[in-house]
Amino acid sequence: MGRRIQKAAVLGSGVMGSGIAAHLANIGIPTLLLDIVPRDLTDEERANGLSLEDKVVRNRISENALKKLLKQKPAPLTSKKNLSLLSAGNFEDDMEKIKDCDWVIEVVVENLDIKKKVFEQVEKYRKEGSIISSNTSGISVEAMSDGRSEDFQKHFLGTHFFNPPRYLKLLEVIPTRKTDQEVVHFMKTFGEDVLGKGVVIAKDTPNFIANRIGTYGLLITVQEMLKSGFSVGEVDSITGPMIGRPKSATFRTLDVVGLDTFAHVAKNVFEQVDGKEKEVFDIPPFIKKMLDNGWLGSKSGQGFFLKQGKEILELNTNSLEYEPRKKLKTPSTELSKQEKGLANKMKALVFANDKAGSLLWNILSPVLIYSAELLGDIADDIESIDKAMKWGFGWEMGPFETWDAIGLERSLQKLQEEGKVVPAWISDMVNSGNTSFYKEENGEQFFYHNGEYRLVERNPKNIDLKLLKKRGKVIKKNSGASFIDIGDGVALLEFHSPNNSIGLDIVQMINFSIDEVEKNYKGLVIGNQGKNFCVGANLAMMLMEAQDDNVFEIDMVVRHFQQAMMKIKYSNKPVVSAPFGMTLGGGSEVCLPTAHIQASMETYMGLVEVGVGLIPGGGGNKELYLKYLNSFPNEVEFDLQKVANKVFETIAMAKVSTSGEEARDNNFLHAADGISMNGDHLLYDAKQVVLSLNERGYKPPLRKKVPVVGETGYATLLLGAQSMYQSGFISDHDLIIAKKLAYVIAGGQLPYGTEVDEQYLLDLEREAFLSLIAQPKSQQRMQHMLLKGKPLRN
């Protein structure tokens, strides 16, 4: 019998504990959330005549934590319904309930004595063989299990989630010397396949991997800023996307994390290391002053930055006053913008002989050396360190990948000239003729380890399109898309235009793909590994044609797109779409007609054309309407008008789901459609669905007539829009769009309940789209979206 986790308990209901509990609920695991019993009554509890013995008071802390989950931004729950899987309790009355749990996670205050007391209680009630873990961010995992039984120690380890648990990918698993290898292996597999995480095995050292190196890097940056006289804004302007780091760069990241959290993590290392390393982890006086002032960042309303009206001010670290934000602009920052690819951009910056170049070299090179020095202490291999930094801190490249990108030999020469010492293992590696940490051979990737190159092992569920391309698996490609053989008789259509927006090149490849699959493959996956699945149609191209009055051209493009969507729908072989991230407008229209949608947990799906003065034109209105109709079993009677109202509201309000789960709630996904917890496994999961549908003898859907609400339904749909217009909520142009949308969804001027064919609805949709795109106000909205990235209300 394989081990399974069917029920869990989280001990400690703070932000982290409740976030972990929410993540477990998102994947369908019933979870008990426990916390301490309050010592005092609140004024409200006194007024209600409650005492400290009342259950509602005793569970107050964990109950309040559950209520907060519904208000937190970004949302910890993928759907509000998941709250029903969480139950609140307290350590004194409910600890015995953990006897039913397969996994108990401790997330109490970072204090070894308190943790040991909690584990003493856990030992009394846990069932033999259940996994016990601590979400500590740096206390010794080994020390926590001292004095516990052999079975407890065998099943005990650290599981360090990153905050917020739903969104951050890294899970550091920290075994002790006594942890059973079966438990370590199980947690790695469970973490990847069920929790959807990127799992790295870390050593039991202060702050483990990511926080150790990340905090070091942040402190080195602060010290370099002070030494060289840069401002907070200047540093942030070049330590973000320019070097493959998140937009929040350095100081905005600290504001988001919270200065108190950052100081705690730094102190943790400071107290456990010596010498030069200790000096780095000693927080500068101005940050201590910020802590005294309560300037903790976003949570306190001010930190390194302060928002005043629309302006964002930066903190002057000398005067501790706020002033206008500055940016660093040098020849190398301008040059790097011209370069293609992150590696070339980095080289242009790091070796530049100007202010930006020296700042970046002085903050990057110590981190590269530090990461190399810690190899063996914090993790067994360089790949684990790189993955931890990418998954925990959002770096595009880990330290060793960065070193390869800027050129190991060139950087070693520069370090030598500066009198810096690198660990002996790197010198040995280079002296033996190996000049990079990673290398590729025959489409496989290898990393350097103890004098040899080891194969980068992948979870078999990770399909890597870049590697498949290197292995020559591209059958055909054009500027917008590629048709790739992903093995086992399954093909994949990958979009790779800018933002994966849909133009005629992609439409051509859709047609080619379906023809090719019907002849030679078991089925097709439509998916990619870009930043987002697809942000819709090529708006710039559409606007250009509209401004030139090329109605014939736009009509042709829309017809071609509609026909391609119908070709997907009625393909003789199963077509499965694999949306993730932004799946907007045309991106949703591609998914709706597929035989199955395999969405990622983080899929933000919606028909958003109203925001640019249009309505969906590629069949989206019809397909969403059909999704609703098809969600009712055959024999069940339903109110056709309610369906039309719901579809009208979803499209008119440009509703976008905040998760795959919510896309199901909004009816973009059927009950039978799937959601993948791990984004890295999405293409694999979609491929398995293709194989399964093929195995079961897939037949395309039958062409059926569609009942519509017609003229009376149109009048009903307009009532809501008219009242919003009269109340001043929507503009004249919004009302024009609403009328067109209502006409399309109602099916035009027909009697209620008339059955029409799909082409009739597509023609209505196309005519409405063409009439709207010709209107100057719609064109203004499109232009505003292209220039400003947000909707215009005109």
PDB file of C-alpha atoms in Angstrom, residues 378-500:
ATOM      1  CA  ILE A 378      23.458  24.076   2.392  1.00  0.00           C
ATOM      2  CA  ALA A 379      22.784  21.668  -0.496  1.00  0.00           C
ATOM      3  CA  ASP A 380      24.466  18.738  -2.198  1.00  0.00           C
ATOM      4  CA  ASP A 381      24.692  20.205  -5.694  1.00  0.00           C
ATOM      5  CA  ILE A 382      24.639  23.452  -7.702  1.00  0.00           C
ATOM      6  CA  GLU A 383      21.363  22.537  -9.401  1.00  0.00           C
ATOM      7  CA  SER A 384      19.517  22.548  -6.035  1.00  0.00           C
ATOM      8  CA  ILE A 385      20.912  26.005  -5.214  1.00  0.00           C
ATOM      9  CA  ASP A 386      19.921  27.398  -8.628  1.00  0.00           C
ATOM     10  CA  LYS A 387      16.410  25.956  -8.422  1.00  0.00           C
ATOM     11  CA  ALA A 388      15.900  27.296  -4.884  1.00  0.00           C
ATOM     12  CA  MET A 389      16.771  30.853  -5.974  1.00  0.00           C
ATOM     13  CA  LYS A 390      14.572  30.675  -9.064  1.00  0.00           C
ATOM     14  CA  TRP A 391      11.567  29.183  -7.274  1.00  0.00           C
ATOM     15  CA  GLY A 392      11.894  31.013  -3.944  1.00  0.00           C
ATOM     16  CA  PHE A 393      13.063  34.469  -5.038  1.00  0.00           C
ATOM     17  CA  GLY A 394      11.785  34.594  -8.619  1.00  0.00           C
ATOM     18  CA  TRP A 395      15.247  34.877 -10.194  1.00  0.00           C
ATOM     19  CA  GLU A 396      15.247  33.965 -13.890  1.00  0.00           C
ATOM     20  CA  MET A 397      18.677  32.374 -13.476  1.00  0.00           C
ATOM     21  CA  GLY A 398      20.209  30.840 -10.349  1.00  0.00           C
ATOM     22  CA  PRO A 399      23.721  31.916  -9.227  1.00  0.00           C
ATOM     23  CA  PHE A 400      25.572  29.223 -11.208  1.00  0.00           C
ATOM     24  CA  GLU A 401      23.430  29.774 -14.306  1.00  0.00           C
ATOM     25  CA  THR A 402      24.164  33.508 -13.944  1.00  0.00           C
ATOM     26  CA  TRP A 403      27.882  32.750 -13.752  1.00  0.00           C
ATOM     27  CA  ASP A 404      27.644  30.720 -16.968  1.00  0.00           C
ATOM     28  CA  ALA A 405      25.632  33.508 -18.634  1.00  0.00           C
ATOM     29  CA  ILE A 406      28.188  36.266 -17.972  1.00  0.00           C
ATOM     30  CA  GLY A 407      31.114  33.932 -18.758  1.00  0.00           C
ATOM     31  CA  LEU A 408      32.960  32.012 -16.054  1.00  0.00           C
ATOM     32  CA  GLU A 409      36.485  32.571 -17.420  1.00  0.00           C
ATOM     33  CA  ARG A 410      36.029  36.283 -17.973  1.00  0.00           C
ATOM     34  CA  SER A 411      34.564  36.826 -14.499  1.00  0.00           C
ATOM     35  CA  LEU A 412      37.279  34.721 -12.814  1.00  0.00           C
ATOM     36  CA  GLN A 413      39.898  36.896 -14.500  1.00  0.00           C
ATOM     37  CA  LYS A 414      38.214  40.059 -13.202  1.00  0.00           C
ATOM     38  CA  LEU A 415      37.929  38.574  -9.684  1.00  0.00           C
ATOM     39  CA  GLN A 416      41.622  37.640  -9.790  1.00  0.00           C
ATOM     40  CA  GLU A 417      42.562  41.206 -10.813  1.00  0.00           C
ATOM     41  CA  GLU A 418      40.597  42.468  -7.795  1.00  0.00           C
ATOM     42  CA  GLY A 419      42.354  40.017  -5.481  1.00  0.00           C
ATOM     43  CA  LYS A 420      39.152  38.069  -4.723  1.00  0.00           C
ATOM     44  CA  VAL A 421      39.414  34.383  -3.830  1.00  0.00           C
ATOM     45  CA  VAL A 422      37.055  31.768  -5.276  1.00  0.00           C
ATOM     46  CA  PRO A 423      36.589  28.301  -3.726  1.00  0.00           C
ATOM     47  CA  ALA A 424      39.228  25.749  -4.769  1.00  0.00           C
ATOM     48  CA  TRP A 425      36.668  23.454  -6.425  1.00  0.00           C
ATOM     49  CA  ILE A 426      35.965  26.113  -9.076  1.00  0.00           C
ATOM     50  CA  SER A 427      39.667  26.609  -9.834  1.00  0.00           C
ATOM     51  CA  ASP A 428      40.072  22.807 -10.086  1.00  0.00           C
ATOM     52  CA  MET A 429      37.104  22.636 -12.418  1.00  0.00           C
ATOM     53  CA  VAL A 430      38.442  25.348 -14.763  1.00  0.00           C
ATOM     54  CA  ASN A 431      42.012  24.007 -14.631  1.00  0.00           C
ATOM     55  CA  SER A 432      40.750  20.624 -15.812  1.00  0.00           C
ATOM     56  CA  GLY A 433      39.307  22.298 -18.923  1.00  0.00           C
ATOM     57  CA  ASN A 434      35.673  22.706 -17.814  1.00  0.00           C
ATOM     58  CA  THR A 435      34.577  26.297 -18.388  1.00  0.00           C
ATOM     59  CA  SER A 436      30.895  26.151 -17.481  1.00  0.00           C
ATOM     60  CA  PHE A 437      28.747  24.768 -14.673  1.00  0.00           C
ATOM     61  CA  TYR A 438      26.124  23.459 -17.111  1.00  0.00           C
ATOM     62  CA  LYS A 439      26.460  21.941 -20.567  1.00  0.00           C
ATOM     63  CA  GLU A 440      24.208  20.396 -23.167  1.00  0.00           C
ATOM     64  CA  GLU A 441      24.801  17.286 -25.231  1.00  0.00           C
ATOM     65  CA  ASN A 442      22.313  15.589 -27.578  1.00  0.00           C
ATOM     66  CA  GLY A 443      19.416  17.623 -26.203  1.00  0.00           C
ATOM     67  CA  GLU A 444      20.189  16.605 -22.588  1.00  0.00           C
ATOM     68  CA  GLN A 445      21.379  18.989 -19.880  1.00  0.00           C
ATOM     69  CA  PHE A 446      24.224  18.219 -17.452  1.00  0.00           C
ATOM     70  CA  PHE A 447      25.611  20.015 -14.380  1.00  0.00           C
ATOM     71  CA  TYR A 448      29.103  19.903 -12.889  1.00  0.00           C
ATOM     72  CA  HIS A 449      29.444  17.848  -9.723  1.00  0.00           C
ATOM     73  CA  ASN A 450      32.604  16.618  -7.977  1.00  0.00           C
ATOM     74  CA  GLY A 451      34.831  16.533 -11.060  1.00  0.00           C
ATOM     75  CA  GLU A 452      32.243  15.195 -13.532  1.00  0.00           C
ATOM     76  CA  TYR A 453      29.049  16.234 -15.304  1.00  0.00           C
ATOM     77  CA  ARG A 454      25.807  14.712 -14.075  1.00  0.00           C
ATOM     78  CA  LEU A 455      22.548  14.479 -15.986  1.00  0.00           C
ATOM     79  CA  VAL A 456      19.924  16.986 -14.844  1.00  0.00           C
ATOM     80  CA  GLU A 457      17.206  14.632 -13.651  1.00  0.00           C
ATOM     81  CA  ARG A 458      13.676  15.636 -14.490  1.00  0.00           C
ATOM     82  CA  ASN A 459      10.350  14.563 -13.130  1.00  0.00           C
ATOM     83  CA  PRO A 460       8.963  12.502 -16.069  1.00  0.00           C
ATOM     84  CA  LYS A 461       5.923  14.792 -15.929  1.00  0.00           C
ATOM     85  CA  ASN A 462       8.021  17.819 -16.980  1.00  0.00           C
ATOM     86  CA  ILE A 463       7.787  18.161 -20.763  1.00  0.00           C
ATOM     87  CA  ASP A 464      10.409  20.763 -21.763  1.00  0.00           C
ATOM     88  CA  LEU A 465       9.614  22.302 -25.163  1.00  0.00           C
ATOM     89  CA  LYS A 466      13.053  23.955 -25.451  1.00  0.00           C
ATOM     90  CA  LEU A 467      14.744  20.559 -25.149  1.00  0.00           C
ATOM     91  CA  LEU A 468      12.328  18.963 -27.623  1.00  0.00           C
ATOM     92  CA  LYS A 469      13.165  21.702 -30.133  1.00  0.00           C
ATOM     93  CA  LYS A 470      16.890  21.049 -29.643  1.00  0.00           C
ATOM     94  CA  ARG A 471      16.203  17.371 -30.335  1.00  0.00           C
ATOM     95  CA  GLY A 472      14.689  18.298 -33.702  1.00  0.00           C
ATOM     96  CA  LYS A 473      11.056  17.561 -32.814  1.00  0.00           C
ATOM     97  CA  VAL A 474       9.641  20.645 -34.616  1.00  0.00           C
ATOM     98  CA  ILE A 475       7.661  19.415 -37.644  1.00  0.00           C
ATOM     99  CA  LYS A 476       6.718  22.852 -38.967  1.00  0.00           C
ATOM    100  CA  LYS A 477       6.880  26.446 -37.754  1.00  0.00           C
ATOM    101  CA  ASN A 478       6.157  30.007 -38.791  1.00  0.00           C
ATOM    102  CA  SER A 479       6.548  33.394 -37.067  1.00  0.00           C
ATOM    103  CA  GLY A 480       3.586  32.803 -34.738  1.00  0.00           C
ATOM    104  CA  ALA A 481       3.535  29.109 -33.885  1.00  0.00           C
ATOM    105  CA  SER A 482       5.289  25.731 -34.039  1.00  0.00           C
ATOM    106  CA  PHE A 483       3.928  22.222 -34.538  1.00  0.00           C
ATOM    107  CA  ILE A 484       5.954  19.836 -32.357  1.00  0.00           C
ATOM    108  CA  ASP A 485       5.992  16.056 -31.908  1.00  0.00           C
ATOM    109  CA  ILE A 486       5.828  15.443 -28.125  1.00  0.00           C
ATOM    110  CA  GLY A 487       5.986  11.649 -28.382  1.00  0.00           C
ATOM    111  CA  ASP A 488       3.595   8.708 -28.016  1.00  0.00           C
ATOM    112  CA  GLY A 489       1.752   9.775 -31.178  1.00  0.00           C
ATOM    113  CA  VAL A 490       0.718  13.165 -29.745  1.00  0.00           C
ATOM    114  CA  ALA A 491       1.519  16.536 -31.337  1.00  0.00           C
ATOM    115  CA  LEU A 492       1.568  19.989 -29.772  1.00  0.00           C
ATOM    116  CA  LEU A 493       0.755  23.391 -31.222  1.00  0.00           C
ATOM    117  CA  GLU A 494       2.833  26.075 -29.490  1.00  0.00           C
ATOM    118  CA  PHE A 495       2.093  29.822 -29.858  1.00  0.00           C
ATOM    119  CA  HIS A 496       5.213  32.037 -29.721  1.00  0.00           C
ATOM    120  CA  SER A 497       4.189  35.381 -31.234  1.00  0.00           C
ATOM    121  CA  PRO A 498       4.714  38.514 -29.031  1.00  0.00           C
ATOM    122  CA  ASN A 499       2.472  37.943 -25.953  1.00  0.00           C
ATOM    123  CA  ASN A 500       1.241  34.838 -27.836  1.00  0.00           C
TER     124      ASN A 500
END
